[in-house]
Short mmCIF file of C-alpha atoms in Angstrom, two decimals:
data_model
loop_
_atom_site.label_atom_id
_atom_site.label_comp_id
_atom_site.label_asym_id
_atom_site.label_seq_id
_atom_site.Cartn_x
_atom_site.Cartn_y
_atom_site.Cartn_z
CA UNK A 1 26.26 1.56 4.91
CA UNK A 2 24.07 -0.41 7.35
CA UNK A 3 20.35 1.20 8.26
CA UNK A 4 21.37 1.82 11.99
CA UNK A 5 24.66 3.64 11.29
CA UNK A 6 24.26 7.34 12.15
CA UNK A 7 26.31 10.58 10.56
CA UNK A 8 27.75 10.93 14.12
CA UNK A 9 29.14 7.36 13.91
CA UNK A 10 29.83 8.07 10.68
CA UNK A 11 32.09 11.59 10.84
CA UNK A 12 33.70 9.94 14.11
CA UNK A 13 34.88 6.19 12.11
CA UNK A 14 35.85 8.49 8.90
CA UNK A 15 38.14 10.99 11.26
CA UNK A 16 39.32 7.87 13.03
CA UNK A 17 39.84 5.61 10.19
CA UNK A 18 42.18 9.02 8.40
CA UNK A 19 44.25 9.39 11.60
CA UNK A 20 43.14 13.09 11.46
CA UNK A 21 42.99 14.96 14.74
CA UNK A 22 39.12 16.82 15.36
CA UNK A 23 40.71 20.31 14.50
CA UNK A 24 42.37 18.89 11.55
CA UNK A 25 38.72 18.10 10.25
CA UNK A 26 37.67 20.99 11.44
CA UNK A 27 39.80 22.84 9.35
CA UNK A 28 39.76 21.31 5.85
CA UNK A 29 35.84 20.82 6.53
CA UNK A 30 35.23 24.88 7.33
CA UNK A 31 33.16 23.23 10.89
CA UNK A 32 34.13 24.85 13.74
CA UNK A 33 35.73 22.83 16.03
CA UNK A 34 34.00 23.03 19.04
CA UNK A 35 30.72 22.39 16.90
CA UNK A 36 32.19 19.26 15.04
CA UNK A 37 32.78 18.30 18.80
CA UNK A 38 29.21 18.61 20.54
CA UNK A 39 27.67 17.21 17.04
CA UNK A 40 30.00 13.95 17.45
CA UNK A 41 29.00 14.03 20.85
CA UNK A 42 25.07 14.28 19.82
CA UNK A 43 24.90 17.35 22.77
CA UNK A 44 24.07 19.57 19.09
CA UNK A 45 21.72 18.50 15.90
CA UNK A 46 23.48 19.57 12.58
CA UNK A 47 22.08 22.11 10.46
CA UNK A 48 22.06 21.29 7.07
CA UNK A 49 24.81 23.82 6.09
CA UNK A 50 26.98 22.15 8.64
CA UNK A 51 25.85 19.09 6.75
CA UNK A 52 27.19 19.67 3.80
CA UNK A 53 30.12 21.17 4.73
CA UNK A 54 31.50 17.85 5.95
CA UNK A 55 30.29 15.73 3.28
CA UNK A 56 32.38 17.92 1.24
CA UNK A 57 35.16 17.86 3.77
CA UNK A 58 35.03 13.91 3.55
CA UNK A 59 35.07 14.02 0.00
CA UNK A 60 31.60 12.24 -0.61
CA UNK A 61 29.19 13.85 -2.86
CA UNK A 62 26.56 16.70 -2.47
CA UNK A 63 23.24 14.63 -0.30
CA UNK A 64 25.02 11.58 0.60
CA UNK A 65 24.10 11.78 4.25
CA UNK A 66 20.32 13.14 2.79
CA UNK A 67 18.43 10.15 3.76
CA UNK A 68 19.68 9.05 6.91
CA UNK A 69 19.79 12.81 7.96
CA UNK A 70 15.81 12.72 7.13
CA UNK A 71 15.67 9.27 9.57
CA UNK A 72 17.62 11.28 12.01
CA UNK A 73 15.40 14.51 11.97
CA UNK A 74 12.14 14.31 10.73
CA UNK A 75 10.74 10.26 11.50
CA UNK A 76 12.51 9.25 14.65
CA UNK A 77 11.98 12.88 16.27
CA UNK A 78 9.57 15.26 15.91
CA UNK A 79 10.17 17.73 13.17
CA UNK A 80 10.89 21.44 13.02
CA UNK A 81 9.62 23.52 10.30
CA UNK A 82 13.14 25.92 10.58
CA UNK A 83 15.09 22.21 9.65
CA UNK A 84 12.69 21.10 7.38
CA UNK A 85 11.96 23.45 5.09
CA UNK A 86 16.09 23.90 4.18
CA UNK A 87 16.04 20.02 3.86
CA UNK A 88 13.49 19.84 1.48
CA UNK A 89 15.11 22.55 -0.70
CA UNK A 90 18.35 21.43 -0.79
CA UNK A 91 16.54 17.84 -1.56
CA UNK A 92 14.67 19.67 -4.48
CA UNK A 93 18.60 21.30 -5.73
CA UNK A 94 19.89 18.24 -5.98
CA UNK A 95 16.96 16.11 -7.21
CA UNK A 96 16.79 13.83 -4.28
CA UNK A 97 13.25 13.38 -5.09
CA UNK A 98 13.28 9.65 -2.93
CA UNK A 99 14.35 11.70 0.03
CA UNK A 100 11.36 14.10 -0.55
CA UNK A 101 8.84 11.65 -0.48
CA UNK A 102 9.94 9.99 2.50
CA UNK A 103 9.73 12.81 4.50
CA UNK A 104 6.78 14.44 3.37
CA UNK A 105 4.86 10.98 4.07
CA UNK A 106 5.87 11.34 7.58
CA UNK A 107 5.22 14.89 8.51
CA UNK A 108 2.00 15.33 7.41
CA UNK A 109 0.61 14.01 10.36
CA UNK A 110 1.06 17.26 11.51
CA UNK A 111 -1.43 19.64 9.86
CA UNK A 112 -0.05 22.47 11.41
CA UNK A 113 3.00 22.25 8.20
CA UNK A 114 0.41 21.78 5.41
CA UNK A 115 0.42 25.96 4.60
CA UNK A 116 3.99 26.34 4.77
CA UNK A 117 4.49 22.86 2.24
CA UNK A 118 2.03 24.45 -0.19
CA UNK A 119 4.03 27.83 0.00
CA UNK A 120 7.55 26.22 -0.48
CA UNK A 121 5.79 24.02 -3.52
CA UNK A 122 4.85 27.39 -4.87
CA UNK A 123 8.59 28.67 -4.88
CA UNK A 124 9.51 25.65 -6.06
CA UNK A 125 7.28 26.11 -8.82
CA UNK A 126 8.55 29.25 -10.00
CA UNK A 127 12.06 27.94 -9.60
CA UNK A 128 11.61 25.43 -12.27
CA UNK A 129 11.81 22.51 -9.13
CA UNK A 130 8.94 20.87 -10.99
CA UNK A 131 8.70 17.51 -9.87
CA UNK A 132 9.48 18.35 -6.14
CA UNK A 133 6.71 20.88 -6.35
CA UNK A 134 4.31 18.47 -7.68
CA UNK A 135 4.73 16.13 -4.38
CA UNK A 136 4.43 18.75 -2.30
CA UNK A 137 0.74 19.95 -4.54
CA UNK A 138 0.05 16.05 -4.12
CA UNK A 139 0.99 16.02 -0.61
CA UNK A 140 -1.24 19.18 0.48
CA UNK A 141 -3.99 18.30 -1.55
CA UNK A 142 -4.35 14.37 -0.18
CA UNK A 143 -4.54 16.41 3.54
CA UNK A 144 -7.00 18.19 2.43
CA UNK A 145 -9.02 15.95 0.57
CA UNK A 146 -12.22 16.82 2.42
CA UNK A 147 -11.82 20.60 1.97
CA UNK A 148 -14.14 22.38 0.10
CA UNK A 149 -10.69 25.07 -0.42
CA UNK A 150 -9.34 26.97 -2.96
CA UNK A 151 -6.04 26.19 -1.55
CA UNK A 152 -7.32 22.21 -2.51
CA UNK A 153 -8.48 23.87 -5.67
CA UNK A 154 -4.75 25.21 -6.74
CA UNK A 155 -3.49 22.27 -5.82
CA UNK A 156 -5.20 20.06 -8.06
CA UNK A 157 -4.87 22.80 -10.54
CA UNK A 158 -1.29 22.65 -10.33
CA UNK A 159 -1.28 19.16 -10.81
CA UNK A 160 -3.17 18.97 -13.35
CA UNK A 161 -0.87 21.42 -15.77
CA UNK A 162 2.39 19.40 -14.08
CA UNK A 163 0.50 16.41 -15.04
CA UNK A 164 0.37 17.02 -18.87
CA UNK A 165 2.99 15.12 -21.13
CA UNK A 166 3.17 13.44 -24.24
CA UNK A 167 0.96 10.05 -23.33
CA UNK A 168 -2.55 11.30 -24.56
CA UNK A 169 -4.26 9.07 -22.54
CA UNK A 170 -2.74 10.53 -19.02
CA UNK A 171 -3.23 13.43 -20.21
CA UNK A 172 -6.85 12.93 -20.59
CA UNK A 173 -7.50 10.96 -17.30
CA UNK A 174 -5.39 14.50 -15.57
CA UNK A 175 -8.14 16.48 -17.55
CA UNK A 176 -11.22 14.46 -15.99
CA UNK A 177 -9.69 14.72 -12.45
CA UNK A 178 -8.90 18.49 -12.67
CA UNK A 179 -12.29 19.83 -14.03
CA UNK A 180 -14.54 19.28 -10.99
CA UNK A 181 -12.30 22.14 -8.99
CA UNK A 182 -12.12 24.91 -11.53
CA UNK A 183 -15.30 26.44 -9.75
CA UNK A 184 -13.63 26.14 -6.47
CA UNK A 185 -10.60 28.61 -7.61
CA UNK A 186 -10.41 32.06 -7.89
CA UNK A 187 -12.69 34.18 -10.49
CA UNK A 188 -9.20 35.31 -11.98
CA UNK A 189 -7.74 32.19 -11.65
CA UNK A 190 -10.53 30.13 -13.09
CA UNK A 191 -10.29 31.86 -16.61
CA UNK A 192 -6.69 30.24 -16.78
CA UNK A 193 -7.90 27.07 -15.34
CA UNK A 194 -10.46 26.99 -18.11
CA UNK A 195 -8.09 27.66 -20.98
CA UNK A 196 -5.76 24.90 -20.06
CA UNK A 197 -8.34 22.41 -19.64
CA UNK A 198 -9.65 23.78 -23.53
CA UNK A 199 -6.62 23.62 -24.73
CA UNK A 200 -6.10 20.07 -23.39
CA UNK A 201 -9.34 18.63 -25.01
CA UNK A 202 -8.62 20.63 -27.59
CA UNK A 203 -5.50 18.62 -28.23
CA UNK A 204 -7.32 15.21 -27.20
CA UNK A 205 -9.92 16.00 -30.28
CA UNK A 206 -12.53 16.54 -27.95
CA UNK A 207 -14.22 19.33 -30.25
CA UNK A 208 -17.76 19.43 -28.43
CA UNK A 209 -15.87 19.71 -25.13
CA UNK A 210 -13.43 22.53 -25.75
CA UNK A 211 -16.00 24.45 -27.80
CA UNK A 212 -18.21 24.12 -24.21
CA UNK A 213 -15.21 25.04 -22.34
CA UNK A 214 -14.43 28.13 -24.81
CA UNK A 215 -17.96 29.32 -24.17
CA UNK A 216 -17.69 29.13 -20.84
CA UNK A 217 -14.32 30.93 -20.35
CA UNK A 218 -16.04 33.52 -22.25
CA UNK A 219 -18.94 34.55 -20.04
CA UNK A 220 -17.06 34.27 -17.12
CA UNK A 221 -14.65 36.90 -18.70
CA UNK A 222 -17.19 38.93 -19.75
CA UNK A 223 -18.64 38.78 -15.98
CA UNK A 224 -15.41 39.92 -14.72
CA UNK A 225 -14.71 42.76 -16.83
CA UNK A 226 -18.61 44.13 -15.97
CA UNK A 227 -17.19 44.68 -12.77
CA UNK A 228 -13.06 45.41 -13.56
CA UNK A 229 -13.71 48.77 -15.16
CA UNK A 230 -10.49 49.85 -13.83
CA UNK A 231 -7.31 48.43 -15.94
CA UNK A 232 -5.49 45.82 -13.39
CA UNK A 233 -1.91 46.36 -13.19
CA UNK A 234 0.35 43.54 -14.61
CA UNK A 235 2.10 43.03 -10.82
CA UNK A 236 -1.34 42.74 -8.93
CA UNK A 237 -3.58 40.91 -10.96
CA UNK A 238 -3.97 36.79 -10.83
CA UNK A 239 -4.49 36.24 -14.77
CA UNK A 240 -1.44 35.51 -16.67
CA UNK A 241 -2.87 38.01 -19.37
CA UNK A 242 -5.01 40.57 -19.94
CA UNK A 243 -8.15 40.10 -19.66
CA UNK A 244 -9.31 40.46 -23.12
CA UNK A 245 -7.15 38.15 -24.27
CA UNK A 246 -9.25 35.42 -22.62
CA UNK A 247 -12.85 37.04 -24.38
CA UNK A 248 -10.39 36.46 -27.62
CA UNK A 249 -8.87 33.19 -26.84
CA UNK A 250 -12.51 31.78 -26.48
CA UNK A 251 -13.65 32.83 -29.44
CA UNK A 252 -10.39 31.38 -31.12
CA UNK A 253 -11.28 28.01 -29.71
CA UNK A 254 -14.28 27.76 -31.09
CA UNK A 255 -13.47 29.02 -34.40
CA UNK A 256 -10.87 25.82 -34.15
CA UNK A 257 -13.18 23.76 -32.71
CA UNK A 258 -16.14 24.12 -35.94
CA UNK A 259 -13.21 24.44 -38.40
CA UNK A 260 -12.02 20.61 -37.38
CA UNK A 261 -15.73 19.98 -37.55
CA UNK A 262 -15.40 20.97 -41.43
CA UNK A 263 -18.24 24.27 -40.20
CA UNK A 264 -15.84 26.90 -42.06
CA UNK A 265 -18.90 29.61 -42.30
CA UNK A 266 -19.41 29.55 -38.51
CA UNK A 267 -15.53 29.39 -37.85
CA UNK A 268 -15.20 32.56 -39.89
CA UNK A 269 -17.84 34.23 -38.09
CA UNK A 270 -15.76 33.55 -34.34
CA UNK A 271 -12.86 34.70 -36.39
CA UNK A 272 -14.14 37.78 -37.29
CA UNK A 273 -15.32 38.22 -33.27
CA UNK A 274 -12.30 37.74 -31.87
CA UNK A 275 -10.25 39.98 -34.46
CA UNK A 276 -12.87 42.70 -33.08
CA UNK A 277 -12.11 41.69 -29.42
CA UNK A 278 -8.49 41.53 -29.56
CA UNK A 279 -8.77 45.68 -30.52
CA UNK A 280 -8.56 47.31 -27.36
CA UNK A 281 -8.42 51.37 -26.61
CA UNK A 282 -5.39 52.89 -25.49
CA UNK A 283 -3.05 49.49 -25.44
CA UNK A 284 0.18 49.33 -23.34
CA UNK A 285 3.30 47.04 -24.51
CA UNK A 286 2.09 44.11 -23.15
CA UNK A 287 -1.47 44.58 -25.01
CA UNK A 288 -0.25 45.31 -28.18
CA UNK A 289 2.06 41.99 -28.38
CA UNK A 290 -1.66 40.18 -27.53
CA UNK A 291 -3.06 42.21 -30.09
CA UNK A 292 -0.66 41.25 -32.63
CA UNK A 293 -0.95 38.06 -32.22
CA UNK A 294 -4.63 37.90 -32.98
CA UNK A 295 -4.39 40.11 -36.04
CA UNK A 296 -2.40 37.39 -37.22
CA UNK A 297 -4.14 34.45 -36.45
CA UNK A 298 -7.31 36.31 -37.81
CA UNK A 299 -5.82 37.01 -40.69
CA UNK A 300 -3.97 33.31 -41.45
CA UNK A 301 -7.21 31.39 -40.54
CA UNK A 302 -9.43 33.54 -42.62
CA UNK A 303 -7.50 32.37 -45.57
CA UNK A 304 -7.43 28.76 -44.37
CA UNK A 305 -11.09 28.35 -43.83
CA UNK A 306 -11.94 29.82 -47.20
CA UNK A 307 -9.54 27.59 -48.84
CA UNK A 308 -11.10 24.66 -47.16
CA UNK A 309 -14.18 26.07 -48.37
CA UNK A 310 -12.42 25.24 -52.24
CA UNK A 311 -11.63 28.93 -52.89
CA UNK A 312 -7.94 28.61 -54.14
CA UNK A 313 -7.88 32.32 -55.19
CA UNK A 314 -6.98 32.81 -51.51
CA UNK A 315 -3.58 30.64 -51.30
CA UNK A 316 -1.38 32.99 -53.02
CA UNK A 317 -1.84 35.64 -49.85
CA UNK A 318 -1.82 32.44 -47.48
CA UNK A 319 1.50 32.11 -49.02
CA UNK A 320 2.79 35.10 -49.09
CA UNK A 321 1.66 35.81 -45.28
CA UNK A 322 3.83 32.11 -44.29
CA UNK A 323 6.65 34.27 -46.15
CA UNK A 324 6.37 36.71 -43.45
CA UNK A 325 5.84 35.16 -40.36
CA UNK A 326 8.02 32.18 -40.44
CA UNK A 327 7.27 30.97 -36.74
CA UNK A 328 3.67 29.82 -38.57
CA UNK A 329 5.02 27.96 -41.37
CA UNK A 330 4.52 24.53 -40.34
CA UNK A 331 1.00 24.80 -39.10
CA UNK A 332 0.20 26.73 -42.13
CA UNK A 333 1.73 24.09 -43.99
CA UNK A 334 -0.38 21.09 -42.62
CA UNK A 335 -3.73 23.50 -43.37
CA UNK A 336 -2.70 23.69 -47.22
CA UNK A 337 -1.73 20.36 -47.32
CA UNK A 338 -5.39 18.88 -45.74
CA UNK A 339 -6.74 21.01 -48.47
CA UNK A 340 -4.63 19.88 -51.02
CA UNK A 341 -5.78 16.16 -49.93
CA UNK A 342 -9.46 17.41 -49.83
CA UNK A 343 -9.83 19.18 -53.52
CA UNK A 344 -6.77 16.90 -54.69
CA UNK A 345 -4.81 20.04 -55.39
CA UNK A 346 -0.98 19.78 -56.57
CA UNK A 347 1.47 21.90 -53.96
CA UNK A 348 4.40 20.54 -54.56
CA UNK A 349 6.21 24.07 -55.84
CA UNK A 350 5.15 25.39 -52.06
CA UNK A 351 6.42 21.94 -50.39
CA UNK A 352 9.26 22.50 -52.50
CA UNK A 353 9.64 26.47 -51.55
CA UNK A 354 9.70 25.95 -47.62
CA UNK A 355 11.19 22.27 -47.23
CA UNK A 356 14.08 23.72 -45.62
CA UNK A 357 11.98 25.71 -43.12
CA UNK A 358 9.65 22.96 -42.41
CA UNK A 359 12.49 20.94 -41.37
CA UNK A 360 14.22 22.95 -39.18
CA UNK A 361 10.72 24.30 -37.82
CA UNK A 362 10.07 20.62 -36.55
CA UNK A 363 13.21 20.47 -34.23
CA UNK A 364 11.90 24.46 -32.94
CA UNK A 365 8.11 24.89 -32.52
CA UNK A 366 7.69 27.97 -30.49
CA UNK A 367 4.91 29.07 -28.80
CA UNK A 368 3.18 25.94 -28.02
CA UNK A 369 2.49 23.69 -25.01
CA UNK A 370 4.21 20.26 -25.44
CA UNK A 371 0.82 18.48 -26.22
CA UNK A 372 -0.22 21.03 -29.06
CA UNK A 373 3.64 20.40 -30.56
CA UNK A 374 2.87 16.54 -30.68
CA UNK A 375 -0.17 16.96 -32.30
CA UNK A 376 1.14 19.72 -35.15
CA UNK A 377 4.17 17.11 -35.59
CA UNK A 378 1.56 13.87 -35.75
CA UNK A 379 -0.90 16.51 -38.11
CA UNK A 380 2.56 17.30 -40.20
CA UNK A 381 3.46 13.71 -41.02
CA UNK A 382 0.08 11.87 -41.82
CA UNK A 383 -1.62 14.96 -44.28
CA UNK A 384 2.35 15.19 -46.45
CA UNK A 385 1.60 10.70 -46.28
CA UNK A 386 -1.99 10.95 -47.29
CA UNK A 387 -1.00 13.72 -49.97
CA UNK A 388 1.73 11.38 -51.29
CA UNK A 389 0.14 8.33 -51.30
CA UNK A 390 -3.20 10.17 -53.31
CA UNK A 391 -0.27 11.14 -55.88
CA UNK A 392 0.28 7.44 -55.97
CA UNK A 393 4.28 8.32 -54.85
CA UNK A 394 4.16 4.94 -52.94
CA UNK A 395 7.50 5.31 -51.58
CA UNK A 396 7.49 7.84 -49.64
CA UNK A 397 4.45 8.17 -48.39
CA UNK A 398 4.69 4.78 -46.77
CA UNK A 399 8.09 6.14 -45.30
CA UNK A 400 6.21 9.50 -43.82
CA UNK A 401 3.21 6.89 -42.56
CA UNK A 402 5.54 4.74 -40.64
CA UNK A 403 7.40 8.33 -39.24
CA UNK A 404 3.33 9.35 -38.30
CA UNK A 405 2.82 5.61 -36.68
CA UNK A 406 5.93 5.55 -34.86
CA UNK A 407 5.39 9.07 -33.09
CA UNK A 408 1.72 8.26 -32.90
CA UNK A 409 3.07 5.08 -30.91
CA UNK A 410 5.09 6.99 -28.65
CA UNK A 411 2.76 9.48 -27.49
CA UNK A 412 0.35 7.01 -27.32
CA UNK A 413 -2.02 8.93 -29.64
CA UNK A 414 -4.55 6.36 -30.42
CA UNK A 415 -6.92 7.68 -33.10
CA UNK A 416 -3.58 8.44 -35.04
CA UNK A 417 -2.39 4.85 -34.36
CA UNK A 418 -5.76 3.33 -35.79
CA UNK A 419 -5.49 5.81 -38.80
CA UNK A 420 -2.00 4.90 -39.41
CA UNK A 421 -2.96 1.48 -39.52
CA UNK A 422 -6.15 1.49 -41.87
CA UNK A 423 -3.79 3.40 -44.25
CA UNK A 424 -1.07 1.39 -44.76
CA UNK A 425 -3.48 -2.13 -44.68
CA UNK A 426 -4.84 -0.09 -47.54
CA UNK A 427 -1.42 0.45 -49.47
CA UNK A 428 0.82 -2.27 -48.23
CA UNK A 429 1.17 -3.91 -51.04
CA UNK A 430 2.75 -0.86 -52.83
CA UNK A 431 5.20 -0.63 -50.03
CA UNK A 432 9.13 -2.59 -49.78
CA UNK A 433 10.43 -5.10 -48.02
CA UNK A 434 11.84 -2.51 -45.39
CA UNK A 435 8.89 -0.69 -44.79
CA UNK A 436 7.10 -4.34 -43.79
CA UNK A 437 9.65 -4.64 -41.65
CA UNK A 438 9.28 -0.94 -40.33
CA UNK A 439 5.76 -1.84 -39.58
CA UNK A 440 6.19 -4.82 -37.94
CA UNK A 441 8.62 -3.71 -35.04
CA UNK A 442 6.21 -0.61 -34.58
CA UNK A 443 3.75 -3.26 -33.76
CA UNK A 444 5.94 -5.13 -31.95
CA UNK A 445 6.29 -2.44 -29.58
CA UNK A 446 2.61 -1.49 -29.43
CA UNK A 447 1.54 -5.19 -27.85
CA UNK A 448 4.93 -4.79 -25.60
CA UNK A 449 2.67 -1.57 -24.08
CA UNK A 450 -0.70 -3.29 -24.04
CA UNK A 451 1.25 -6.40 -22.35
CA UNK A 452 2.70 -4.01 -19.69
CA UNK A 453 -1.18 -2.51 -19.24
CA UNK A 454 -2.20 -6.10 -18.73
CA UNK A 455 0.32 -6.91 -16.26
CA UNK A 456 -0.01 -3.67 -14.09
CA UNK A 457 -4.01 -4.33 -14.30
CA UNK A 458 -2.97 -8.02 -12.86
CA UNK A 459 -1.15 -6.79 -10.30
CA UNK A 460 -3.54 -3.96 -9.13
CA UNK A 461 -6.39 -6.76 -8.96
#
């Protein structure tokens, strides 16, 4: 299709070209006639249902006319927001995500559109339409640049959480450009803002930083509720939870946070707060689903940090609680096996007891953000390696290091990558011919990545 053909020219050569007569068209394309005729003529714009109606009725598929309909409408004339905004959703519907960045580039020269894009990237938003809605967050928030907004604020925010992935080091550069706005949002919305961004150096092993963050969601939640004595109903408040959950939440992070730092005593101690945070008078459905939830994490990481503390009295009831609440049994799992690495303790009767479970738990982790199921998976692999290889059962832990090194490769978790690495330099020689040959394509792919790095850096110079 040349650039200057138009979807007049187009419908007119195609009706032409078929030796149909305009009512014939009109007929099998559900257009009335007298509309097919002024919109030939160019006397009448076409609406996008119109639109679509004869690209079905010529056969071609859904959006085929999209991007010369977006030349037509909204860069050689001025746009209208009642055109544009159906446009852009159908564009969304049918992932025509090209089409939506065209446009969007254009109209913005017109401020007067920037409230209604942010809406329609909110409904997008909630419609699942996630990469659309991002553009549109991107869009608003480069037009506002010099705001000091919260609309700016949400934006970024927004971004930031449609930013996240599985590449560790995006995720962190998302984190660094995010933070500066969390002040600039909401006092509801902030306590959300400040989770995710805990959660997220949480994930990045940024302990100092997500015990600082924890801290600081919990004041500001403690602010709040001086002044929210009244309960908030679920349909008009901003937080996605209660509010005590976030009081409990913080003190959960930093319970993780000294716990990775091997302080057990002090974890304990924010275990025990939050267990007495999370009890809450008079709870409706929705509280009591929060409050069972911390009851249970209380519970499992009280036994975890005393068994890292070398009492092994405790792992028969970590056990047995794993028996009950299968949707922890992986995470559980990793705990008992760093412990089993640290005090060189043999588990293989409970490795043995729940391989089954682990497995299929790997291909199903609920409850988690994407980021936190990378680093459970990466966690999983490299403490069963490092307990094999201590039992001197070569084999397979080489075969569970390169599984580690691989996945470590492919979410581009460094510290993992260098840890992988140092191990199996240290037990190489105990490994086959096929796991040196394992290795040396998961390296080969490693310098392919740092090759593309230097070439984009190159070209960006």
């Amino acid at each position: 299709m040349e650039p200057t053909t138009t979807i007049r020219s187009y419908i007119e050569d195609y009706i032409r070209k078929q030796g149909y007569t305009l009512q014939y068209f009109a007929d099998i394309s559900g257009v009335n006639a007298g509309t097919l005729s002024a919109i030939i003529k160019g006397t009448r714009p076409i609406a996008m249902a119109q639109l679509d109606l004869i690209t079905q009725g010529m056969k071609l598929e859904e959006g085929y006319f999209y991007e010369i309909y977006g030349a037509e409408c909204f860069v050689e004339s001025a746009p209208h927001w009642r055109r544009l905004e159906p446009f852009l959703q159908r564009c969304a519907e049918l992932d025509k995500l090209e089409c939506i960045q065209k446009i969007i580039q254009e109209v913005t020269d017109d401020r007067s559109y920037i409230s209604e894009l942010f809406e329609m990237a909110e409904g997008m938003l909630e419609r699942g339409q996630q990469q659309a809605a991002r553009m549109l967050y991107e869009c608003v928030a480069e037009c506002e640049k010099y705001q000091h907004s919260e609309r700016l604020a949400l934006c970024q925010y927004r971004i930031f959480t449609l930013s996240l992935g599985q590449n560790q080091h995006d995720n962190l550069r998302a984190a660094v450009h995010f933070e500066p706005y969390i002040n600039r949002l909401d006092e509801e919305r902030q306590l959300d803002a400040i989770k995710d961004l805990a959660n997220t150096y949480a994930s990045l092993r940024y302990r100092d930083k997500a015990f600082d963050l924890a801290e600081e969601l919990d004041q500001k939640t403690k602010i709040l509720q001086s002044y929210t004595k009244k309960k908030i109903d679920k349909c008009d408040r901003l937080t996605a939870y209660p509010l005590f959950v976030y009081r409990a939440y913080s003190n959960l992070l930093k319970s993780s946070a000294c716990e990775k730092q091997g302080r057990y005593e002090e974890a304990l101690l924010y275990t025990e707060v939050y267990a007495k945070l999370a009890k809450v008078p008079e709870p409706d459905e929705e509280d009591q689903i929060y409050i069972d939830k911390f009851a249970g994490w209380a519970e499992a990481n009280t036994y975890l940090y005393k068994l890292m503390m070398g009492d092994q009295n405790v792992l028969p009831a970590y056990v047995e609680f794993i028996e009950r609440n299968e949707e922890e049994i992986l995470p559980a799992i990793i705990n008992i096996l760093e412990a089993a690495n640290k005090f060189d303790r043999n588990i293989d009767d409970i490795l043995n007891r729940f391989s089954d479970r682990i497995n299929s738990e790997i291909n199903g982790l609920k409850g988690y953000t994407e980021q936190m199921k990378n680093e459970i998976y990466a966690a999983f692999l490299l403490e069963r390696s490092l307990y094999h290889l201590n039992r001197h059962e070569y084999s397979e832990g080489l075969k569970q290091l390169m599984c580690c090194l691989r996945e470590s490769v492919r979410f581009n978790n460094q510290t993992d990558i260098i840890h992988c690495i140092s191990l199996y330099e240290k037990y190489k020689n105990m490994g086959t011919t096929e796991i040196e040959y394992q290795y040396k394509l998961i390296m080969m792919e490693v310098q392919k990545s740092y090759e593309k790095k230097e070439d984009l850096l190159c070209n960006l110079a």
